[in-house]
mmCIF file of C-alpha atoms in Angstrom:
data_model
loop_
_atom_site.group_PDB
_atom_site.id
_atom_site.type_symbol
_atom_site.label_atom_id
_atom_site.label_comp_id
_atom_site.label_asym_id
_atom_site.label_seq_id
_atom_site.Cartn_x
_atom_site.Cartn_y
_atom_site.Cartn_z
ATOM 1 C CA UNK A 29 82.120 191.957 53.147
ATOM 2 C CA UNK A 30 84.222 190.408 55.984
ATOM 3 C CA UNK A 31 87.390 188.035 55.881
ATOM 4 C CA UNK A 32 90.175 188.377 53.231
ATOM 5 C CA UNK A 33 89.237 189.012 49.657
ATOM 6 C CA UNK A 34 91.376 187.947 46.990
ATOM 7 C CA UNK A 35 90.904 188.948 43.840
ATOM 8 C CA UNK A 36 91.326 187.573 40.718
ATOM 9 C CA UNK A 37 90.567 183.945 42.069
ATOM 10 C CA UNK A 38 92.084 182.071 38.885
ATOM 11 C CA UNK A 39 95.150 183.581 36.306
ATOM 12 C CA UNK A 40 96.453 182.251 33.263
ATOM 13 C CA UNK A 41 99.420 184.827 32.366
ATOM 14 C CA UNK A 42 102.035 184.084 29.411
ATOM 15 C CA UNK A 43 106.024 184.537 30.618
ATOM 16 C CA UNK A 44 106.632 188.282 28.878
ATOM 17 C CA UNK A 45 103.089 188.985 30.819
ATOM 18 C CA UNK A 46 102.325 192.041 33.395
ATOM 19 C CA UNK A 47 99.806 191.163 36.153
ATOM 20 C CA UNK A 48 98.964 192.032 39.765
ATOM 21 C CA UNK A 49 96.970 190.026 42.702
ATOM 22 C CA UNK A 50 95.147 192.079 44.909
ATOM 23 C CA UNK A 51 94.393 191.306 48.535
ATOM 24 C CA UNK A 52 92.035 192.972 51.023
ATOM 25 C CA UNK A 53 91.076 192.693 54.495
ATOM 26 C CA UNK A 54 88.133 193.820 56.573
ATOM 27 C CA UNK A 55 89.038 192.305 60.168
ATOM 28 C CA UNK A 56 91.482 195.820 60.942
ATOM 29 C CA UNK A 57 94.425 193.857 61.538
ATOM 30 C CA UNK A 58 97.730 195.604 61.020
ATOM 31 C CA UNK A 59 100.328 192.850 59.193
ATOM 32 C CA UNK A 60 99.619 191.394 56.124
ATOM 33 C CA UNK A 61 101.067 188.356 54.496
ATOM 34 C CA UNK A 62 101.941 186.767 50.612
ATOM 35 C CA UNK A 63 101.941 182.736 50.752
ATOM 36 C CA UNK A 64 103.104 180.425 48.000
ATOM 37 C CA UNK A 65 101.137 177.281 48.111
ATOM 38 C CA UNK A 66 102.742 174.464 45.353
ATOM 39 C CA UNK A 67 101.701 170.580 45.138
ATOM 40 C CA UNK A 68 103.196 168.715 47.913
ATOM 41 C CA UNK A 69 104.908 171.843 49.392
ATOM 42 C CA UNK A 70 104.425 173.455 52.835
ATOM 43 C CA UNK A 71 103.225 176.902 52.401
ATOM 44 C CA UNK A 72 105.682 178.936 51.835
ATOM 45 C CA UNK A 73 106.003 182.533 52.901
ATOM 46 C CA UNK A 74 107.002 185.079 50.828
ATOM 47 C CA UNK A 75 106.249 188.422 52.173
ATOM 48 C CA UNK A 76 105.361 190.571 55.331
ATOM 49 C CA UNK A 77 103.795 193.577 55.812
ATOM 50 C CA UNK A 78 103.106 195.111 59.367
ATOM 51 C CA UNK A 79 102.000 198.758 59.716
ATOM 52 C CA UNK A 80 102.407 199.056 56.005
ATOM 53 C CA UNK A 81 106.179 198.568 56.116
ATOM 54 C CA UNK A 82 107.718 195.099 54.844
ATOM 55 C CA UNK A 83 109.466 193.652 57.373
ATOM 56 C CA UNK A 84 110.156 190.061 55.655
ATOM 57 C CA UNK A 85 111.266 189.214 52.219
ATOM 58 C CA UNK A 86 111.713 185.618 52.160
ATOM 59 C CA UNK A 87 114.343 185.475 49.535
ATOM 60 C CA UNK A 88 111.356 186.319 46.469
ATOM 61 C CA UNK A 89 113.156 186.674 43.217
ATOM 62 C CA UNK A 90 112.864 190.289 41.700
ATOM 63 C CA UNK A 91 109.792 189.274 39.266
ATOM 64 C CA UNK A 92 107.134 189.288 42.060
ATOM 65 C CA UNK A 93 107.164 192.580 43.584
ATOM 66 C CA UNK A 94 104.806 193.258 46.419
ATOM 67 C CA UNK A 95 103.072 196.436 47.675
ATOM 68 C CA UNK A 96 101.308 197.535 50.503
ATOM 69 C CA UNK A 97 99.867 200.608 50.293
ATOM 70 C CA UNK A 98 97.658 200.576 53.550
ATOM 71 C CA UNK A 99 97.093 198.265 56.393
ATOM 72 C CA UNK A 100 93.529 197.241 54.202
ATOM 73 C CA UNK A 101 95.418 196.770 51.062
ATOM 74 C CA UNK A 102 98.030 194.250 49.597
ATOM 75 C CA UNK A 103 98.970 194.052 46.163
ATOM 76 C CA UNK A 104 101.632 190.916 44.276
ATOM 77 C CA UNK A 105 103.091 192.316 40.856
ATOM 78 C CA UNK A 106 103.975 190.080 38.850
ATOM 79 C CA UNK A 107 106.323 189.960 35.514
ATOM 80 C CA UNK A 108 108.088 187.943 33.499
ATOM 81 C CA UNK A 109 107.351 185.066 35.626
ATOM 82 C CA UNK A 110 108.173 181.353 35.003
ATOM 83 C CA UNK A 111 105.920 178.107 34.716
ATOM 84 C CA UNK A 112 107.697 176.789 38.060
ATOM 85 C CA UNK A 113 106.036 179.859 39.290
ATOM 86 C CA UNK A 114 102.257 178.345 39.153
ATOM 87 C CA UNK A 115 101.151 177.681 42.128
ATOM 88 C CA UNK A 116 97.904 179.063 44.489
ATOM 89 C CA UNK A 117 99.296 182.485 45.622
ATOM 90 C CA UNK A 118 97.394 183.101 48.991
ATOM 91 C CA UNK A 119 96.973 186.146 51.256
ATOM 92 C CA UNK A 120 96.793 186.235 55.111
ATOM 93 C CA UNK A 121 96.360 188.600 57.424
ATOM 94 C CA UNK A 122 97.019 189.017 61.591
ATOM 95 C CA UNK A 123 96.576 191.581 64.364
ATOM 96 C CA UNK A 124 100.015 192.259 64.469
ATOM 97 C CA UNK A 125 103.347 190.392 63.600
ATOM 98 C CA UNK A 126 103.858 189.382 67.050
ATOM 99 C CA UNK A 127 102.679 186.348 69.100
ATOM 100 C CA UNK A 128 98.707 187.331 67.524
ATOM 101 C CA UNK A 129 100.560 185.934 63.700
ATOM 102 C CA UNK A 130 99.620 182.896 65.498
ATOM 103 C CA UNK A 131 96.016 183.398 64.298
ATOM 104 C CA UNK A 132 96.351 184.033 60.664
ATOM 105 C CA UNK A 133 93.450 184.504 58.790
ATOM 106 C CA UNK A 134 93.983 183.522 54.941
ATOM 107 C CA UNK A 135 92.358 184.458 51.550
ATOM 108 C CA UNK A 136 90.828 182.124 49.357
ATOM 109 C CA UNK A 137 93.645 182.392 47.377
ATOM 110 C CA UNK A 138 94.634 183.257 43.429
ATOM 111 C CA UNK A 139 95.125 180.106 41.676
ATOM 112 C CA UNK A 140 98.211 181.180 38.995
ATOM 113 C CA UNK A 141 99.273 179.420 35.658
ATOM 114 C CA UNK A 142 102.152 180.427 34.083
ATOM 115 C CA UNK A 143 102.165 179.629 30.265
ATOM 116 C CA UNK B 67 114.933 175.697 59.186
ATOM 117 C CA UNK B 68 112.903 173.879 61.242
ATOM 118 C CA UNK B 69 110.423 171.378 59.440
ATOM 119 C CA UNK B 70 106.874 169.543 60.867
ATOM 120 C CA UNK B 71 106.508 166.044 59.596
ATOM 121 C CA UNK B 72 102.948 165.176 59.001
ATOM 122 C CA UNK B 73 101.554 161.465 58.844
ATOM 123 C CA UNK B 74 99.764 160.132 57.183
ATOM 124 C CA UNK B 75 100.067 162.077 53.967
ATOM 125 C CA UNK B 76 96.287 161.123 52.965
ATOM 126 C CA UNK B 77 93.730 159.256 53.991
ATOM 127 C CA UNK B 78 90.557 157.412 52.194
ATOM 128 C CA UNK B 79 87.841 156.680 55.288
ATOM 129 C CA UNK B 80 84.287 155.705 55.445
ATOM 130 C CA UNK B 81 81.987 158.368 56.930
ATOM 131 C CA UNK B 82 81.324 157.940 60.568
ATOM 132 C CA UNK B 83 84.753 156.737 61.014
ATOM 133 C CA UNK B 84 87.301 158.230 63.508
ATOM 134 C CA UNK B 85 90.611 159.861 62.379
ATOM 135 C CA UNK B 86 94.064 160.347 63.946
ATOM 136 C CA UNK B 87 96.857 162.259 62.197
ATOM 137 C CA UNK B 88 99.812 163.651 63.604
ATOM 138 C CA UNK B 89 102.963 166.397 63.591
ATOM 139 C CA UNK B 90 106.137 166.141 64.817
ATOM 140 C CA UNK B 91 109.219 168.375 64.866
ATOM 141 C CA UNK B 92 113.030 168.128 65.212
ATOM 142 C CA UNK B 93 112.780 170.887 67.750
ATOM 143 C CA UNK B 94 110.682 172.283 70.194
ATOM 144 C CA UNK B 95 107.500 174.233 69.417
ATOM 145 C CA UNK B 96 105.829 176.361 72.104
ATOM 146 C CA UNK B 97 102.315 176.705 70.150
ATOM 147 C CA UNK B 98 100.596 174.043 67.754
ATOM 148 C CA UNK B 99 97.990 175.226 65.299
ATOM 149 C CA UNK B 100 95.892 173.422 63.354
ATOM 150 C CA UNK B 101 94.639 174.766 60.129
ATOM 151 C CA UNK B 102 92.170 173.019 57.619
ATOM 152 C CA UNK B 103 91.776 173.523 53.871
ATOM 153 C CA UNK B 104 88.987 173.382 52.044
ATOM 154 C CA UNK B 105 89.113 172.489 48.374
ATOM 155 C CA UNK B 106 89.540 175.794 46.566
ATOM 156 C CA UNK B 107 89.930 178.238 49.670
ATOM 157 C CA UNK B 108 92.541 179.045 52.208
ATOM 158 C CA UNK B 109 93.616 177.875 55.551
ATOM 159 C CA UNK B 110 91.237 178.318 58.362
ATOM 160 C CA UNK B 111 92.377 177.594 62.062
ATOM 161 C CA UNK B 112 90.581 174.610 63.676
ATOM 162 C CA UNK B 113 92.386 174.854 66.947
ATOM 163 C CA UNK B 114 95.586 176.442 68.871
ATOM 164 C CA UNK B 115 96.813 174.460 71.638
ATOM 165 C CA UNK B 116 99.549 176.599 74.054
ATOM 166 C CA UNK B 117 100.935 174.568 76.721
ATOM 167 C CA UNK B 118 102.623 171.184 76.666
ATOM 168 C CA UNK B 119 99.779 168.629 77.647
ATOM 169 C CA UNK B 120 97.006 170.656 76.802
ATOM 170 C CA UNK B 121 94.043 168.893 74.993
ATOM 171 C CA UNK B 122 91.207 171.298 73.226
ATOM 172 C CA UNK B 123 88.716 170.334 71.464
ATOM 173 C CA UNK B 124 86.531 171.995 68.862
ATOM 174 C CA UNK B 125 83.235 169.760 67.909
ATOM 175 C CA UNK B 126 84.207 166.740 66.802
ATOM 176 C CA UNK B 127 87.963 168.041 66.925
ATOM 177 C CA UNK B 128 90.168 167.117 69.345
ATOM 178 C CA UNK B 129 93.919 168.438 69.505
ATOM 179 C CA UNK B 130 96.665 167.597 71.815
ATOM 180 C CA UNK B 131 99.860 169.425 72.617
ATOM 181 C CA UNK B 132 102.414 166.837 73.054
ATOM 182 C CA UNK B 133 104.231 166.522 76.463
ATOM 183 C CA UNK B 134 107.683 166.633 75.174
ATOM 184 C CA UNK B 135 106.715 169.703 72.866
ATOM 185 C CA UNK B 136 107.530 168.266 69.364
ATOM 186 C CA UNK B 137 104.931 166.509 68.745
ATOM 187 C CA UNK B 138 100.611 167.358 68.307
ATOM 188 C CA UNK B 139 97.890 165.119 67.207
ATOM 189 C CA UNK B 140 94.857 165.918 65.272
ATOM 190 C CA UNK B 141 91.522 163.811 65.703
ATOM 191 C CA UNK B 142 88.504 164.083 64.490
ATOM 192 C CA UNK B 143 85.383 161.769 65.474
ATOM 193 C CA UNK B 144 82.287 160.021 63.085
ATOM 194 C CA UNK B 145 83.745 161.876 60.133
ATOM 195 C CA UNK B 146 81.290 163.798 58.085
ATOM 196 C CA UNK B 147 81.499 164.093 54.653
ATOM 197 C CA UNK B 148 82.660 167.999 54.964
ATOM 198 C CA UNK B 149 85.624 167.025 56.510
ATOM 199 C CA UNK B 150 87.073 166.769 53.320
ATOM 200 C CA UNK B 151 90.007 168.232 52.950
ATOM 201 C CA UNK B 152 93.892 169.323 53.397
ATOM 202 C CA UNK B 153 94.572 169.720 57.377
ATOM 203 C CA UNK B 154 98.232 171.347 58.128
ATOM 204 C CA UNK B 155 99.570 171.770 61.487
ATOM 205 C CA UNK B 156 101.870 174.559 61.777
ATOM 206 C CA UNK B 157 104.335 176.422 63.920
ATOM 207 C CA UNK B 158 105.690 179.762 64.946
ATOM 208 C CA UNK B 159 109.171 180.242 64.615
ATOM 209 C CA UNK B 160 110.564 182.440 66.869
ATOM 210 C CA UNK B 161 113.111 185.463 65.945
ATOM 211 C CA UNK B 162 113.250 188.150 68.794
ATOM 212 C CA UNK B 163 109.440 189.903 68.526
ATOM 213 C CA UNK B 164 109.095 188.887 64.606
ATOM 214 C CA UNK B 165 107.151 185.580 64.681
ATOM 215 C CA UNK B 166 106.957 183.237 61.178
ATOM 216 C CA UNK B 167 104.829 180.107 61.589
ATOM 217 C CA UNK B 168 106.063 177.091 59.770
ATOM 218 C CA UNK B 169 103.741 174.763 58.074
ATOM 219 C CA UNK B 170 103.594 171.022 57.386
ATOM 220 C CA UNK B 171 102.938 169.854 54.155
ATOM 221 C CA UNK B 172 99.307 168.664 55.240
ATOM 222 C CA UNK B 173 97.251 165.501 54.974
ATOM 223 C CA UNK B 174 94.796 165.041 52.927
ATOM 224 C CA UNK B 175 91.720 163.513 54.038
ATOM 225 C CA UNK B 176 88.771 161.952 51.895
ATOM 226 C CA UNK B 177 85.749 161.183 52.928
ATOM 227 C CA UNK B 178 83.618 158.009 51.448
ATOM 228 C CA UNK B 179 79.806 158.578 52.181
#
């Protein structure tokens, strides 16, 4: 496999629901990246992970929870999450945060419904 | 925060017709990407243009870093039918060495065969 792998690609979770989004990446780049993508919206970013360590939180409310165990892996957890909350969740991933986040390579994306 | 306008917000053309869609900003950008979306997958860059001026082209793409840095222009030549899709121009933000790119909010093209 190459690219970004997002898995599951479609979720229909109820409100009192537990679920996770997993993200992985085969290019060996080092910062990883959680992207909201609503109707009409830019993208918006949520999270970033370089080197494993999160170094942006882009004001996320407490019910998505992200993790990042290594530089390969990203994981969103989600709970007790609200309908406004359905959108296409998308992972990226870059060399580095630096000037290289210019080049972001992106998942195909988990497409999230929120009951 | 800074924000990219992007006209038009769609557009319905005949195949082998030529596009032209465009991004501007309140404020100065010193990189324009380029990004295209096909329906149900992610972002992939097109094209990165880095210095005010600069015209790259990809294929049929053809970018263009605007001279007075806020502005970029996307267009693409006898449109194919694959061409379909969401194109976003975006950003980078700049915040000591953390970079976050900003998107725009895309334009949709459709393709007629």
């Amino acid at each position: 496999e190459t690219g970004v792998t997002q898995t599951p690609r479609h979720l229909v979770m109820g409100m009192t629901n537990k679920k996770s989004l997993k993200c992985e990446q085969h290019l060996g780049h080092n910062a990883m990246y959680w992207y909201k993508q609503s109707a009409k919206k830019p993208l918006e970013l949520m999270f970033v992970y370089n080197f494993k360590e999160q170094t942006e939180n882009n004001s996320v409310p407490s019910r998505f929870s992200p993790e990042c165990p290594n530089s390969s892996h990203l994981f969103l957890h989600l709970h007790t999450l609200q309908p406004e909350d359905s959108a296409l969740y998308l992972c990226a991933s870059s060399q580095d945060t630096g000037l290289n986040q210019r080049k972001l390579f992106f998942g195909s994306g988990t497409q999230l419904s929120v009951l | 925060g800074q924000q990219l306008n992007q006209s038009p917000q769609s557009m319905f053309i005949q195949e082998g017709e030529d596009v032209s869609m465009n991004c501007t900003s309140s404020s100065i950008f010193n990189t324009w990407l380029w990004y295209k979306q096909d329906p149900g997958e992610g972002p992939v860059l097109l094209i990165a243009l880095y210095k005010a001026g600069e015209l790259t082209s990809n294929g049929r793409l053809t970018a263009q870093f605007g001279i007075t840095r806020k502005d970029s222009f996307l267009n693409i030549s006898a449109s194919i039918p694959s061409d379909v899709g969401i194109y976003f121009c975006a950003g980078p933000n700049s915040g000591g060495s953390n970079y976050k790119l900003t998107f725009g909010k895309g334009t949709l093209l459709t393709v007629n065969p």
